[in-house]
Structures are given as structure tokens and as C-alpha cells.
Coordinates of C-alpha atoms in Angstrom, one line a residue:
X1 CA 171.6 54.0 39.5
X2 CA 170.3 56.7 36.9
X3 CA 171.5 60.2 37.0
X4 CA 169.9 62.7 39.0
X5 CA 169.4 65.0 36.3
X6 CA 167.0 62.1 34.6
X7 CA 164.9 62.7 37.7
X8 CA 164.7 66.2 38.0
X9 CA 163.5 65.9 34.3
X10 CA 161.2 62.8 34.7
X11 CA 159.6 65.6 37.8
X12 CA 159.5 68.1 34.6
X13 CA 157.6 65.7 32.2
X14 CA 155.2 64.4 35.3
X15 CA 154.2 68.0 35.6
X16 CA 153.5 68.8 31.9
X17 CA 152.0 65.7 30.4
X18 CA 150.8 65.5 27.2
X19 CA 148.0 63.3 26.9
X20 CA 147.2 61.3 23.6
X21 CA 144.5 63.2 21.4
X22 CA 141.6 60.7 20.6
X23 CA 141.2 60.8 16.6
X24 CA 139.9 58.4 13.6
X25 CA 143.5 58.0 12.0
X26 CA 144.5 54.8 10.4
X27 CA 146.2 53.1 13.0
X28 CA 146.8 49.2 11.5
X29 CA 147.3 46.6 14.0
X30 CA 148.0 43.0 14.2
X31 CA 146.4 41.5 17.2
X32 CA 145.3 37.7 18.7
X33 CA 142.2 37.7 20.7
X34 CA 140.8 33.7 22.8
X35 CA 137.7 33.5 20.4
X36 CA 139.6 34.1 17.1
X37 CA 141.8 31.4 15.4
X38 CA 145.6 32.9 14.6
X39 CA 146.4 36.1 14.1
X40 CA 144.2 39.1 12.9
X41 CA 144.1 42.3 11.1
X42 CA 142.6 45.4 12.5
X43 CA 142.4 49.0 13.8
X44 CA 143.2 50.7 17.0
X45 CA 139.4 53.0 17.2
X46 CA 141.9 55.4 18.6
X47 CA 145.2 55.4 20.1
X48 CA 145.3 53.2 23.2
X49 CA 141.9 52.1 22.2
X50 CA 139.9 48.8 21.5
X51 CA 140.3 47.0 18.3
X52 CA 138.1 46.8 15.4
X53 CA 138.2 43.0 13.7
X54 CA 138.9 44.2 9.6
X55 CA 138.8 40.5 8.8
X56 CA 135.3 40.1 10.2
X57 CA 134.4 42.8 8.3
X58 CA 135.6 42.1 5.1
X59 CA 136.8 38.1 5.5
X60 CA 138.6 38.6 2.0
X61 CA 141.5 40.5 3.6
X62 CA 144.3 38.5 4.5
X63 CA 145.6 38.4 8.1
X64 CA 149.1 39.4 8.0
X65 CA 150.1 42.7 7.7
X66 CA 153.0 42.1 4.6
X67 CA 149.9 40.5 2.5
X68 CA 147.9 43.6 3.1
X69 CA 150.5 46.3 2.4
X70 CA 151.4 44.2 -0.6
X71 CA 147.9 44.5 -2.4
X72 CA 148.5 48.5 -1.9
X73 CA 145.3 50.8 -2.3
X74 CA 142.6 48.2 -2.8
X75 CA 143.1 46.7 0.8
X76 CA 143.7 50.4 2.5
X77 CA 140.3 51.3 1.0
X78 CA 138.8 48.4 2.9
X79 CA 140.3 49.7 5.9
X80 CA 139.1 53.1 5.6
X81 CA 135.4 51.8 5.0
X82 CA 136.0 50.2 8.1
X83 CA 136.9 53.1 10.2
X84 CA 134.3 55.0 9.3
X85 CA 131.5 52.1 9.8
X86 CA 131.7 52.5 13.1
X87 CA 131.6 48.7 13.6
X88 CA 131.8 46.7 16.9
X89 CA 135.3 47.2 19.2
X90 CA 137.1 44.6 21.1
X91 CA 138.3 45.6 24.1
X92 CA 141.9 46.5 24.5
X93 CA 141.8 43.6 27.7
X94 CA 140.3 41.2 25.8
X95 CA 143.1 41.1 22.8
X96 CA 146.7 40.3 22.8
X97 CA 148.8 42.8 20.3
X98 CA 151.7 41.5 18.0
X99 CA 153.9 43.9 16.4
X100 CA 152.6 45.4 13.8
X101 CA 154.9 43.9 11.1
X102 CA 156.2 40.5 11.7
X103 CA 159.3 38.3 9.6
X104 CA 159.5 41.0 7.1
X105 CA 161.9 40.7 4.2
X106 CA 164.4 43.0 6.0
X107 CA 165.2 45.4 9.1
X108 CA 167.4 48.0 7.9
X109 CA 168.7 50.1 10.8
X110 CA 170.8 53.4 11.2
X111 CA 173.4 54.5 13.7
X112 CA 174.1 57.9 14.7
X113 CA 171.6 59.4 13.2
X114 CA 171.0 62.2 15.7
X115 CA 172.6 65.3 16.0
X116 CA 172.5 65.4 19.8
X117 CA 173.1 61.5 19.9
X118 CA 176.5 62.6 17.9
X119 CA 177.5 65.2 20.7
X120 CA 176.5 62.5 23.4
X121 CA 179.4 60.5 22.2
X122 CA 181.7 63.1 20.8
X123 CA 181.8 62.5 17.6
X124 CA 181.3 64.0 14.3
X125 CA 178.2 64.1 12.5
X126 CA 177.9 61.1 9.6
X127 CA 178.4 62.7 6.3
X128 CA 176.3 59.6 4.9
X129 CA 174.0 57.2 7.0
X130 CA 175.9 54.6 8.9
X131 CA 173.6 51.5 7.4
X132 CA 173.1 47.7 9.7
X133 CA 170.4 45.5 10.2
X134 CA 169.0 43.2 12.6
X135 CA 167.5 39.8 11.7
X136 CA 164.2 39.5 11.7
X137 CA 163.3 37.0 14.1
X138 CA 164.2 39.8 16.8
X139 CA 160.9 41.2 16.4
X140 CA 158.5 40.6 19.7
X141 CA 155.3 42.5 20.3
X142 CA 154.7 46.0 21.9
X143 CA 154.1 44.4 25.1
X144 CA 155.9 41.3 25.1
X145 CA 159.0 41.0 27.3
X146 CA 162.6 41.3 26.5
X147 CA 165.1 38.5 27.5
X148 CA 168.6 39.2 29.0
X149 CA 170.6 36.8 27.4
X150 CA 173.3 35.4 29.5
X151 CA 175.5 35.5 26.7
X152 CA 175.7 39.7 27.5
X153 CA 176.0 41.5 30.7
X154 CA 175.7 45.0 29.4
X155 CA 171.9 45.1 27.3
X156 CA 171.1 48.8 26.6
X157 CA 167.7 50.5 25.7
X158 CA 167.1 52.8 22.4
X159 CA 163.8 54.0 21.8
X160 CA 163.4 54.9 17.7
X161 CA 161.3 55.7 15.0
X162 CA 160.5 53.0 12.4
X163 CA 159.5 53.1 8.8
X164 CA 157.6 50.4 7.1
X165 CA 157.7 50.2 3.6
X166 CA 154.6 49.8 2.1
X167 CA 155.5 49.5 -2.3
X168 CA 158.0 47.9 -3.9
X169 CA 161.0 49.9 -5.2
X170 CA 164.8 49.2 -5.8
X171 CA 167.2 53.4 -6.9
X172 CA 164.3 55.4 -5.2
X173 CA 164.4 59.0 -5.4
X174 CA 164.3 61.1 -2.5
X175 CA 161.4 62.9 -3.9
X176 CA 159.5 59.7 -4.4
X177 CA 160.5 58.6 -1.3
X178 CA 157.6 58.9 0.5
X179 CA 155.4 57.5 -2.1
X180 CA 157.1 54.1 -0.7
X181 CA 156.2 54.3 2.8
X182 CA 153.2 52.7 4.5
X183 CA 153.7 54.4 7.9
X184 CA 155.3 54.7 11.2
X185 CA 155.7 52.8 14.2
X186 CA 157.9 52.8 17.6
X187 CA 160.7 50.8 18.0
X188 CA 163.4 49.5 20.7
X189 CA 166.4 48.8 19.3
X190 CA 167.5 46.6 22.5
X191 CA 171.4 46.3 22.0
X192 CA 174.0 43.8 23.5
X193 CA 177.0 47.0 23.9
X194 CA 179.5 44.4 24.5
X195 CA 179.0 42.7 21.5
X196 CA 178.1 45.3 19.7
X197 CA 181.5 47.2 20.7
X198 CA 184.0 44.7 22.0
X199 CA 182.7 41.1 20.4
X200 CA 182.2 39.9 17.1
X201 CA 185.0 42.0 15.7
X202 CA 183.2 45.1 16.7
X203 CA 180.4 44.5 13.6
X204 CA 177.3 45.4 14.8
X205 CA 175.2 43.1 14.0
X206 CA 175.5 40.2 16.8
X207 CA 175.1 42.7 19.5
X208 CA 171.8 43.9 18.3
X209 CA 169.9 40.7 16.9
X210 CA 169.7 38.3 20.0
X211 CA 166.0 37.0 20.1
X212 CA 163.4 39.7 21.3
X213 CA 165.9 42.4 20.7
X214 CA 163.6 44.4 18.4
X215 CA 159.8 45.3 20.2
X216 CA 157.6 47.0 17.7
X217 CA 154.6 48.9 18.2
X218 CA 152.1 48.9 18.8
X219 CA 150.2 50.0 15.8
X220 CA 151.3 50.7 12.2
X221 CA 150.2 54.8 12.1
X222 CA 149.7 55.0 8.1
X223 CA 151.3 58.0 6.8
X224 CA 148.3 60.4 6.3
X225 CA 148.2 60.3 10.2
X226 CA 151.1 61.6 11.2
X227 CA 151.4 65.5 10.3
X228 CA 155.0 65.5 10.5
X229 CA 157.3 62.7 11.5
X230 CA 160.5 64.4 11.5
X231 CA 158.8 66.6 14.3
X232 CA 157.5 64.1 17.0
X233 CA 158.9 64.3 20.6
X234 CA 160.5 61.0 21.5
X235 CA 161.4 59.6 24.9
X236 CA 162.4 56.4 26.9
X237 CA 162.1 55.4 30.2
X238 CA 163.2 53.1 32.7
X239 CA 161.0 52.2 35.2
X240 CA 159.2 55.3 34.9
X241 CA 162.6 57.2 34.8
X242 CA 163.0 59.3 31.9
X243 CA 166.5 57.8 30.4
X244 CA 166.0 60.0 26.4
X245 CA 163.9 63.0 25.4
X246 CA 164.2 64.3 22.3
X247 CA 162.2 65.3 18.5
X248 CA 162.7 63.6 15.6
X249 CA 163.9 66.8 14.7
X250 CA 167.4 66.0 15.4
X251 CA 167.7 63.4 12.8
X252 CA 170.9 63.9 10.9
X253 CA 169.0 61.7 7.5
X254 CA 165.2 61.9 7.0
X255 CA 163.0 59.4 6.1
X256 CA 163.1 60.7 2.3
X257 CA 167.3 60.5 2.1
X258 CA 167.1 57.2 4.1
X259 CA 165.0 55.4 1.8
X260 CA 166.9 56.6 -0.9
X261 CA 169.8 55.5 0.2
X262 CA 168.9 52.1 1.0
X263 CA 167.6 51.3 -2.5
X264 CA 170.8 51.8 -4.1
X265 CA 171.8 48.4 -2.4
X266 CA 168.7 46.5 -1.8
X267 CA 165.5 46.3 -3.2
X268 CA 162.9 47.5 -0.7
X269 CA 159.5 45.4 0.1
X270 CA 156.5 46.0 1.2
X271 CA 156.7 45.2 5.3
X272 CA 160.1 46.5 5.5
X273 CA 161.3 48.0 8.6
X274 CA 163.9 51.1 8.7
X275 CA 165.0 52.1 12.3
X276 CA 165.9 55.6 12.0
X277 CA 168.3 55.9 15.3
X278 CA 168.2 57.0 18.4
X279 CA 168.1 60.2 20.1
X280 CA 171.2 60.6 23.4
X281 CA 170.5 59.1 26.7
X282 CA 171.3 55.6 25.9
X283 CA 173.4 53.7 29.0
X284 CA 176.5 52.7 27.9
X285 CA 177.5 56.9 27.7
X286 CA 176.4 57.2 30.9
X287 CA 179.0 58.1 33.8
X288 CA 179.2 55.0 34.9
X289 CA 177.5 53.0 32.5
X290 CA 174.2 51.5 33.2
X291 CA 172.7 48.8 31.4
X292 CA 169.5 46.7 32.1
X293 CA 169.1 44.1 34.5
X294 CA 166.0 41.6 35.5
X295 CA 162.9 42.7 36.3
X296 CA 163.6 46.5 34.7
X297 CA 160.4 48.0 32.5
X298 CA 161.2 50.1 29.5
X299 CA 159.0 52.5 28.2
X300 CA 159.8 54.0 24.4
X301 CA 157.5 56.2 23.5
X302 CA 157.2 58.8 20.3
X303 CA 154.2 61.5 19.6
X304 CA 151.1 60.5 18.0
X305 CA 152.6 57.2 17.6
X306 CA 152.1 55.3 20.9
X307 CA 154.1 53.8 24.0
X308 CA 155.6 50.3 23.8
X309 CA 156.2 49.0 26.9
X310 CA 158.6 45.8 27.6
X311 CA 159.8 44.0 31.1
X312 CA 162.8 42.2 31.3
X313 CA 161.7 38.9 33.4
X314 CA 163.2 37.7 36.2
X315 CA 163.5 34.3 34.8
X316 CA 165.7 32.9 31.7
X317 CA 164.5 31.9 28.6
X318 CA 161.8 32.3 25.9
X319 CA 159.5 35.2 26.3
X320 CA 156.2 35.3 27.2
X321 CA 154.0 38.0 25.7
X322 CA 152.3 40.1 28.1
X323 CA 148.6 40.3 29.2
X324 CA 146.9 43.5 28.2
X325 CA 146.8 45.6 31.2
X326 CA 145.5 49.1 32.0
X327 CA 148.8 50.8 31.5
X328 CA 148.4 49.9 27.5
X329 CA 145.9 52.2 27.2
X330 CA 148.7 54.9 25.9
X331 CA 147.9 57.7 27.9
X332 CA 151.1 58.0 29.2
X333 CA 152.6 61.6 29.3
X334 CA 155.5 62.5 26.9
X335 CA 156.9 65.9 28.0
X336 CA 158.6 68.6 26.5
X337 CA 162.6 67.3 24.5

């Protein structure tokens, strides 16, 4: 049903694939693994790598991601020890990853905030950044599936790049902006377009809060690993279909003028999640429309980050999160925007 123009591109990205680069960044995970009891804290040893257990090595840390970014330096420092140690590694089959950050205080999340997103839909560029959330019990796992629910017959992909706060501030300036921010991760901002555009009195938020509607993953990359994240290629497919290409370079409102926008009407917390937007390509623009259906895979992938990769099952009903496979391993090719 996809354009044919998405598959002379995905032949264009096949062809020049760019392969994750192994390195010792910090790249914070929150994972689940048969022999452990709840969830864990640890490190990817690289991206699409095993997982190193930071709670066996320091059993003082706590095992949620919000309590570590709360206590700030003194728990990063643990982490860093850690890398470095070159301790034992789980393998990536032998663990099950959650999203990274899970029932945070908030998910703040921005529309339109690309310039070639704008031109998709013919509309001016936002002259300040278009501000709605989701709740956060829409947040699933970087592998875990994504229910249809029967309640909406048109559910739409957007791959995007998230923020998570990582200090406490409320009036933030854009200069200290980044002083706030723990990292980056990938996001799927699953949306509901009828509800989103037709229902609910055309707010937003119904159509993009349904349970599983908000995949994350799969590892939080702390800031220091990411050389620029207003310069990372971005991209989305649909079984294997390339659906959006882009850079974060397109983004109408950085990270910086986000975050200080935001704290003039909410205190920000440490855990907190900002979707940034997404890049053009989405389905409902499409000539015809084209919107998920049962048994579809969506891939979002962004540059240095990772690839988060969700089914929609055949079935109804609560999701199930996935098995580790081989095609977690993020080495995935992400092709020229």
C-alpha cells in the first residue's frame, strides 16, 4: 500500500547502510533478565550489545531509572566506574529490555516541530512550540508490541527524538537548558488520527494516549554520548519499508528552547520525557492514507541512538513484551535523510 517512492528509497538506504559504531558511551538501560528478581539497572557494553548488571556491581543503586537520575552525579559516577571495569555482560538473548524511563512525572510532547513535517502538511511553521502530552501509562518497552485498539481504525506511526530530564528545574533558561537534561532516547509517538483529528473535540490528547501508544528505547544515551543531537539522521519503517527519513536538523525548536519553554508552565523532574516531533512521512498525509493494521512491524530508528522495533499482534488485548531476538542487536542500516 506504501508509495513507490518509499521503495525506491528503502533500495537507496539498503545500498548505503550505516552500521552502528561500537563505543564505551553511557548508554543506561532498564532491563529484566529469569535469574534476577524485578526490574534492573544497567548498561548497554555498546549499542545493540549485552548488558552489564550496575546493581550487582554496586547493590546500593536503586533499580529504577527516576531514583537514579534523581540522586544526579553521585549515581552517574557509579555508572562510569562500571563501564570502565570491564565487568561480566549478559547477553542481549538472555534479558528482556523495558523502556528506559518508566511512569515518569510527565510526557511532554510537541507537534509540528519539523520544518519538512510543516511543508508535508502545508502549513506554516509554528512561531512557538505547539505543547501536548501523553499519559504516562502509554509507555511499553523498545521491543514490546503495540495494540490496535478497536476503538480506532486509522493508528499512525511517528518515529521521534526524546529528552529525559535528568535535574529538577521550574523558568529554565535556554542557556541552562542543557544543564537539565539526562539524555536521549528514541520514541514512537503511536497516534489514533481519528481521534486525534476528528474525536474528542479535535484535542489531541485521546488520540495519542491509548495504552502502548508510547515505545521507548531502548537505552537512555546520556548526553556526553551524543556529539550533536540536533544533527542525527532519523527514520521509520514499516515492515522494512522506509515510511520517514530525515535529521534532527529540521527541527523548528531545539532541545534548549524546548525545555525552556516548558518550565514556564510546569516544573520539570528528573525522568521526564519531551518528544520533540516528528520528521514528514507519517500515514495519514499519505495519498491515500495508510494507517497500521495487524501483524505490521515498525521500526523507528535515530543515529547513535538505537532502533526500537514494535509489532502490532494479530490478536486483541494486553501486550505482551517481546523475546529478545537477533534483529535487536541494532545494526540495522539508517541511510542518508
Amino acid at each position: 500500500m506504501l508509495v513507490s517512492g518509499g521503495r525506491r528509497l528503502l533500495t537507496v538506504l539498503q545500498a548505503q547502510r550505516w552500521p552502528f559504531q561500537q563505543c564505551r558511551d553511557m548508554r543506561l538501560v532498564q532491563f529484566q533478565a529469569p535469574h534476577l528478581m524485578g526490574p534492573h539497572l544497567g548498561l548497554e557494553s555498546q549499542a545493540g550489545g549485552g548488558v552489564i548488571n550496575l546493581n550487582a556491581f554496586d547493590p546500593t543503586l536503586p533499580k529504577t531509572m527516576i531514583e537514579f537520575l534523581e540522586q544526579g552525579e553521585a549515581t552517574l559516577s557509579v555508572a562510569r566506574r562500571a563501564l570502565a571495569a570491564q565487568l561480566p555482560v549478559l547477553p542481549r538473548s538472555e534479558v528482556t529490555f523495558l523502556a528506559p524511563v518508566t511512569r515518569p512525572d510527565k510526557v511532554v510532547c510537541v507537534g509540528m516541530n519539523y520544518v519538512d513535517h510543516c511543508k508535508e502538511q502545508n502549513v506554516p511553521v509554528p512561531k512557538e512550540p505547539i505543547i501536548f502530552s501523553k499519559f504516562a501509562s502509554s509507555i511499553v518497552g523498545p521491543y514490546d508490541e503495540v495494540v490496535l485498539p478497536p476503538e480506532s481504525q486509522e493508528v499512525d506511526w511517528e518515529v521521534e527524538l526524546a529528552v529525559v530530564i535528568g535535574k529538577k528545574g521550574k523558568h529554565i533558561k535556554a542557556t541552562d537548558a542543557m544543564a537539565h537534561v539526562a539524555g536521549f532516547t528514541v520514541a514512537h509517538d503511536v497516534s489514533a488520527r481519528d481521534w486525534q483529528m476528528k474525536r474528542n473535540g479535535k484535542q489531541w490528547l485521546l488520540g495519542k494516549t491509548f495504552d502502548t501508544f508510547c515505545p521507548l528505547g531502548p537505552a537512555l544515551v546520556t548526553k556526553d554520548g551524543v556529539a550533536d543531537p540536533h544533527n542525527l539522521k532519523i527514520c521509520c519503517r514499516v515492515n522494512g519499508e522506509v515510511v520517514q527519513s530525515s535529521n534532527t536538523n529540521q527541527m523548528v525548536f531545539k532541545t534548549e528552547e524546548l525545555i525552556a519553554w516548558v518550565s514556564q508552565f510546569v516544573t520539570l523532574y528528573p525522568g521526564d520525557v519531551i518528544l520533540t516531533g516528528t520528521p514528514p512521512g507519517v500515514g495519514v498525509f499519505r495519498k491515500p492514507p495508510v494507517f497500521l493494521k495487524k501483524g505490521d512491524e515498525v521500526q523507528c530508528e535515530i543515529e547513535e541512538l538505537g532502533v526500537i522495533i514494535n509489532k502490532c499482534p494479530a490478536g486483541t488485548g494486553t501486550a505482551a513484551p517481546r523475546s529478545p531476538t537477533l534483529w535487536q542487536r541494532g545494526d540495522l542500516g539508517l541511510g542518508p535523510h
